[in-house]
Short mmCIF file of the C-alpha atoms (twelve columns), coordinates in Angstrom:
data_MODEL
# 
_entry.id   MODEL 
# 
loop_
_atom_site.group_PDB 
_atom_site.id 
_atom_site.type_symbol 
_atom_site.label_atom_id 
_atom_site.label_alt_id 
_atom_site.label_comp_id 
_atom_site.label_asym_id 
_atom_site.label_seq_id 
_atom_site.Cartn_x 
_atom_site.Cartn_y 
_atom_site.Cartn_z 
_atom_site.pdbx_PDB_model_num 
ATOM 1   C CA . ARG A 1   32.220 62.404 86.720  1 
ATOM 2   C CA . ILE A 2   33.667 63.793 83.538  1 
ATOM 3   C CA . GLN A 3   37.401 64.287 83.649  1 
ATOM 4   C CA . LEU A 4   39.026 66.189 80.735  1 
ATOM 5   C CA . SER A 5   42.400 66.528 79.413  1 
ATOM 6   C CA . CYS A 6   44.409 67.931 76.538  1 
ATOM 7   C CA . PRO A 7   44.871 65.685 73.156  1 
ATOM 8   C CA . GLY A 8   48.175 66.624 72.928  1 
ATOM 9   C CA . CYS A 9   50.060 65.913 76.498  1 
ATOM 10  C CA . SER A 10  47.256 64.405 78.493  1 
ATOM 11  C CA . ALA A 11  47.346 67.338 81.019  1 
ATOM 12  C CA . ARG A 12  44.013 67.620 83.319  1 
ATOM 13  C CA . LEU A 13  41.532 70.473 81.577  1 
ATOM 14  C CA . GLY A 14  38.832 72.369 83.537  1 
ATOM 15  C CA . LYS A 15  35.847 73.196 81.563  1 
ATOM 16  C CA . ALA A 16  37.071 76.646 80.878  1 
ATOM 17  C CA . HIS A 17  40.682 76.000 79.704  1 
ATOM 18  C CA . ARG A 18  41.227 77.313 76.402  1 
ATOM 19  C CA . TYR A 19  45.164 76.362 76.248  1 
ATOM 20  C CA . CYS A 20  46.539 73.595 77.807  1 
ATOM 21  C CA . PRO A 21  48.241 74.468 81.242  1 
ATOM 22  C CA . GLY A 22  50.519 71.717 80.376  1 
ATOM 23  C CA . CYS A 23  52.014 72.127 77.018  1 
ATOM 24  C CA . GLY A 24  50.418 75.730 76.413  1 
ATOM 25  C CA . GLN A 25  49.055 74.612 73.043  1 
ATOM 26  C CA . PRO A 26  45.110 76.082 72.199  1 
ATOM 27  C CA . VAL A 27  42.639 73.271 73.006  1 
ATOM 28  C CA . GLU A 28  40.246 73.167 70.214  1 
ATOM 29  C CA . LYS A 29  38.374 69.803 71.421  1 
ATOM 30  C CA . ALA A 30  39.426 68.427 74.950  1 
ATOM 31  C CA . VAL A 31  39.553 64.329 75.540  1 
ATOM 32  C CA . ALA A 32  36.664 63.612 77.592  1 
ATOM 33  C CA . GLN A 33  36.661 60.622 80.096  1 
ATOM 34  C CA . GLU A 34  33.861 59.109 82.602  1 
ATOM 35  C CA . ARG A 35  35.282 58.153 85.665  1 
ATOM 36  C CA . GLU A 36  33.796 55.945 88.265  1 
ATOM 37  C CA . HIS A 37  33.454 58.120 91.254  1 
ATOM 38  C CA . HIS A 38  33.258 55.117 94.060  1 
ATOM 39  C CA . ARG A 39  35.660 56.123 96.763  1 
ATOM 40  C CA . TYR A 40  35.641 54.619 100.058 1 
ATOM 41  C CA . ARG A 41  36.971 56.397 103.080 1 
ATOM 42  C CA . THR A 42  37.321 54.635 106.517 1 
ATOM 43  C CA . LEU A 43  36.491 57.078 109.303 1 
ATOM 44  C CA . PRO A 44  36.678 56.825 113.290 1 
ATOM 45  C CA . VAL A 45  33.557 56.052 115.300 1 
ATOM 46  C CA . ASP A 46  33.432 56.303 119.131 1 
ATOM 47  C CA . LYS A 47  31.984 53.914 121.239 1 
ATOM 48  C CA . THR A 48  28.555 55.632 121.676 1 
ATOM 49  C CA . THR A 49  27.988 55.848 118.039 1 
ATOM 50  C CA . LEU A 50  29.084 52.279 117.255 1 
ATOM 51  C CA . SER A 51  26.543 51.157 119.984 1 
ATOM 52  C CA . LEU A 52  23.994 53.273 118.549 1 
ATOM 53  C CA . LEU A 53  24.513 52.047 115.068 1 
ATOM 54  C CA . LYS A 54  24.588 48.441 116.063 1 
ATOM 55  C CA . GLU A 55  21.271 48.943 117.721 1 
ATOM 56  C CA . TYR A 56  19.597 50.678 114.534 1 
ATOM 57  C CA . LEU A 57  21.016 47.717 112.324 1 
ATOM 58  C CA . GLY A 58  19.559 45.015 114.966 1 
ATOM 59  C CA . ARG A 59  16.007 46.595 114.674 1 
ATOM 60  C CA . GLY A 60  16.332 46.163 110.741 1 
ATOM 61  C CA . GLY A 61  17.457 49.530 109.703 1 
ATOM 62  C CA . ALA A 62  19.979 48.751 106.649 1 
ATOM 63  C CA . VAL A 63  18.145 48.502 103.669 1 
ATOM 64  C CA . GLU A 64  18.993 47.270 100.330 1 
ATOM 65  C CA . ARG A 65  18.983 49.460 96.802  1 
ATOM 66  C CA . ASN A 66  20.105 47.792 93.547  1 
ATOM 67  C CA . GLY A 67  21.665 45.126 95.046  1 
ATOM 68  C CA . GLU A 68  23.832 46.805 97.852  1 
ATOM 69  C CA . LYS A 69  23.378 47.432 101.405 1 
ATOM 70  C CA . CYS A 70  22.903 50.744 102.368 1 
ATOM 71  C CA . LEU A 71  23.032 52.201 106.141 1 
ATOM 72  C CA . PHE A 72  20.903 54.480 105.352 1 
ATOM 73  C CA . ASP A 73  18.223 54.983 102.234 1 
ATOM 74  C CA . LEU A 74  18.957 58.452 101.647 1 
ATOM 75  C CA . ARG A 75  19.938 60.635 98.645  1 
ATOM 76  C CA . ARG A 76  21.807 63.572 98.836  1 
ATOM 77  C CA . ASN A 77  18.957 66.077 98.757  1 
ATOM 78  C CA . ARG A 78  17.097 64.370 101.531 1 
ATOM 79  C CA . ALA A 79  19.771 64.124 103.519 1 
ATOM 80  C CA . TRP A 80  20.680 68.217 102.820 1 
ATOM 81  C CA . GLN A 81  16.661 68.761 103.839 1 
ATOM 82  C CA . ILE A 82  17.426 66.798 107.087 1 
ATOM 83  C CA . VAL A 83  20.405 68.927 108.021 1 
ATOM 84  C CA . THR A 84  19.052 72.372 107.186 1 
ATOM 85  C CA . GLU A 85  15.625 71.542 108.915 1 
ATOM 86  C CA . CYS A 86  17.616 70.244 112.419 1 
ATOM 87  C CA . ALA A 87  19.668 73.535 112.102 1 
ATOM 88  C CA . GLU A 88  16.684 75.661 111.988 1 
ATOM 89  C CA . ARG A 89  14.808 73.768 114.871 1 
ATOM 90  C CA . ALA A 90  17.923 74.125 116.827 1 
ATOM 91  C CA . GLY A 91  17.975 78.006 115.987 1 
ATOM 92  C CA . LEU A 92  21.244 77.833 114.577 1 
ATOM 93  C CA . PRO A 93  21.915 81.564 112.539 1 
ATOM 94  C CA . ARG A 94  22.725 81.431 108.982 1 
ATOM 95  C CA . LEU A 95  26.575 81.417 108.445 1 
ATOM 96  C CA . VAL A 96  27.924 84.273 106.776 1 
ATOM 97  C CA . ASN A 97  31.048 84.045 104.588 1 
ATOM 98  C CA . ALA A 98  33.794 86.237 106.038 1 
ATOM 99  C CA . GLU A 99  35.498 87.208 102.786 1 
ATOM 100 C CA . SER A 100 32.425 87.935 100.823 1 
ATOM 101 C CA . GLY A 101 29.970 88.797 103.270 1 
ATOM 102 C CA . LYS A 102 27.205 86.403 101.990 1 
ATOM 103 C CA . THR A 103 24.825 84.473 103.980 1 
ATOM 104 C CA . HIS A 104 24.059 80.968 103.812 1 
ATOM 105 C CA . ASN A 105 21.536 78.262 105.467 1 
ATOM 106 C CA . VAL A 106 23.413 75.494 107.237 1 
ATOM 107 C CA . SER A 107 23.737 72.383 105.224 1 
ATOM 108 C CA . PRO A 108 26.139 69.487 105.284 1 
ATOM 109 C CA . HIS A 109 28.609 71.028 102.723 1 
ATOM 110 C CA . ARG A 110 28.802 74.134 105.293 1 
ATOM 111 C CA . LEU A 111 29.413 71.770 107.830 1 
ATOM 112 C CA . ARG A 112 32.088 69.676 106.158 1 
ATOM 113 C CA . ASP A 113 33.705 73.218 105.319 1 
ATOM 114 C CA . ALA A 114 33.328 74.221 109.073 1 
ATOM 115 C CA . PHE A 115 34.854 71.081 110.369 1 
ATOM 116 C CA . ALA A 116 37.891 71.443 107.999 1 
ATOM 117 C CA . VAL A 117 38.138 75.049 109.413 1 
ATOM 118 C CA . HIS A 118 38.055 74.028 112.657 1 
ATOM 119 C CA . ALA A 119 40.552 71.122 111.976 1 
ATOM 120 C CA . VAL A 120 43.391 73.466 110.407 1 
ATOM 121 C CA . LYS A 121 42.676 76.067 113.149 1 
ATOM 122 C CA . ALA A 122 43.583 72.965 115.777 1 
ATOM 123 C CA . ASP A 123 46.583 71.351 113.779 1 
ATOM 124 C CA . ASP A 124 48.051 72.950 110.391 1 
ATOM 125 C CA . SER A 125 50.939 70.847 110.527 1 
ATOM 126 C CA . GLY A 126 51.906 69.358 107.679 1 
ATOM 127 C CA . ASP A 127 50.731 65.841 109.331 1 
ATOM 128 C CA . GLY A 128 47.369 67.320 110.447 1 
ATOM 129 C CA . LEU A 129 46.777 68.879 106.936 1 
ATOM 130 C CA . ARG A 130 47.576 65.469 105.379 1 
ATOM 131 C CA . LEU A 131 45.440 63.661 107.898 1 
ATOM 132 C CA . LEU A 132 42.487 66.192 106.873 1 
ATOM 133 C CA . GLN A 133 43.245 65.628 103.260 1 
ATOM 134 C CA . GLU A 134 42.486 62.039 103.634 1 
ATOM 135 C CA . HIS A 135 39.402 62.631 105.747 1 
ATOM 136 C CA . LEU A 136 38.080 64.708 103.415 1 
ATOM 137 C CA . GLY A 137 38.975 62.733 100.282 1 
ATOM 138 C CA . HIS A 138 40.831 65.102 98.519  1 
ATOM 139 C CA . ARG A 139 42.880 64.325 95.660  1 
ATOM 140 C CA . SER A 140 45.389 66.799 95.971  1 
ATOM 141 C CA . ILE A 141 46.595 68.827 99.213  1 
ATOM 142 C CA . VAL A 142 46.288 72.057 97.419  1 
ATOM 143 C CA . THR A 143 42.887 71.713 97.732  1 
ATOM 144 C CA . THR A 144 42.822 70.821 101.596 1 
ATOM 145 C CA . MET A 145 45.242 73.856 101.899 1 
ATOM 146 C CA . LYS A 146 42.348 76.191 101.171 1 
ATOM 147 C CA . TYR A 147 40.952 75.750 104.595 1 
ATOM 148 C CA . ARG A 148 44.295 77.307 105.743 1 
ATOM 149 C CA . LYS A 149 43.087 81.165 105.865 1 
ATOM 150 C CA . VAL A 150 45.332 83.593 107.637 1 
ATOM 151 C CA . SER A 151 43.857 85.861 109.853 1 
ATOM 152 C CA . GLY A 152 45.091 89.835 110.060 1 
ATOM 153 C CA . GLU A 153 46.391 89.248 113.266 1 
ATOM 154 C CA . GLU A 154 48.249 86.087 112.845 1 
ATOM 155 C CA . GLN A 155 50.218 87.771 109.949 1 
ATOM 156 C CA . LYS A 156 50.840 90.404 112.174 1 
ATOM 157 C CA . GLU A 157 52.354 88.264 114.623 1 
ATOM 158 C CA . TRP A 158 54.112 86.590 111.623 1 
ATOM 159 C CA . TYR A 159 56.165 89.509 111.019 1 
ATOM 160 C CA . ARG A 160 56.515 90.196 114.403 1 
ATOM 161 C CA . ARG A 161 58.331 87.250 114.942 1 
ATOM 162 C CA . LEU A 162 60.257 87.470 111.553 1 
ATOM 163 C CA . TRP A 163 61.994 90.868 112.540 1 
ATOM 164 C CA . ASN A 164 62.241 90.078 116.180 1 
ATOM 165 C CA . GLY A 165 64.609 86.912 115.716 1 
ATOM 166 C CA . GLY A 166 61.606 84.335 116.110 1 
ATOM 167 C CA . LYS A 167 60.562 86.338 119.454 1 
ATOM 168 C CA . ALA A 168 56.854 86.573 119.807 1 
ATOM 169 C CA . ASN A 169 56.860 90.110 121.045 1 
ATOM 170 C CA . GLY A 170 59.460 92.552 121.118 1 
# 
């Protein structure tokens, strides 16, 4: 991955930035740095899944690629194909974006988004969001907070509580 930064103050920049958000100076040529993108995440695995993985490994399931042991020999696009095909075979409908109305096929990223939205609905406390941030591998909590969308009904209830001294209905 390439990271762009301001030559004047080293603030992080996006591709479209013409002015630095840190120092406000015009950016004629950003400093580009290539970064390693190897982050490891520890995820909990239930006993049944662990048992299946051990059985898979016992049958010689792991492969070696470029001197590293890989649990599965899958590239991004093959994993995407498998998820899409399984969703079609299972008869899952296309996903509809509630904000834009656009429809999308089920994909690994859409499943990740659905998981994140579900997790936030289950626990949107500060601790819950922080755990989700860690699980998703987001550097910034702001990225994770984007999954916390407020529905119209939630907003109405918030106003009711606000104007009724903390009582839900009044």
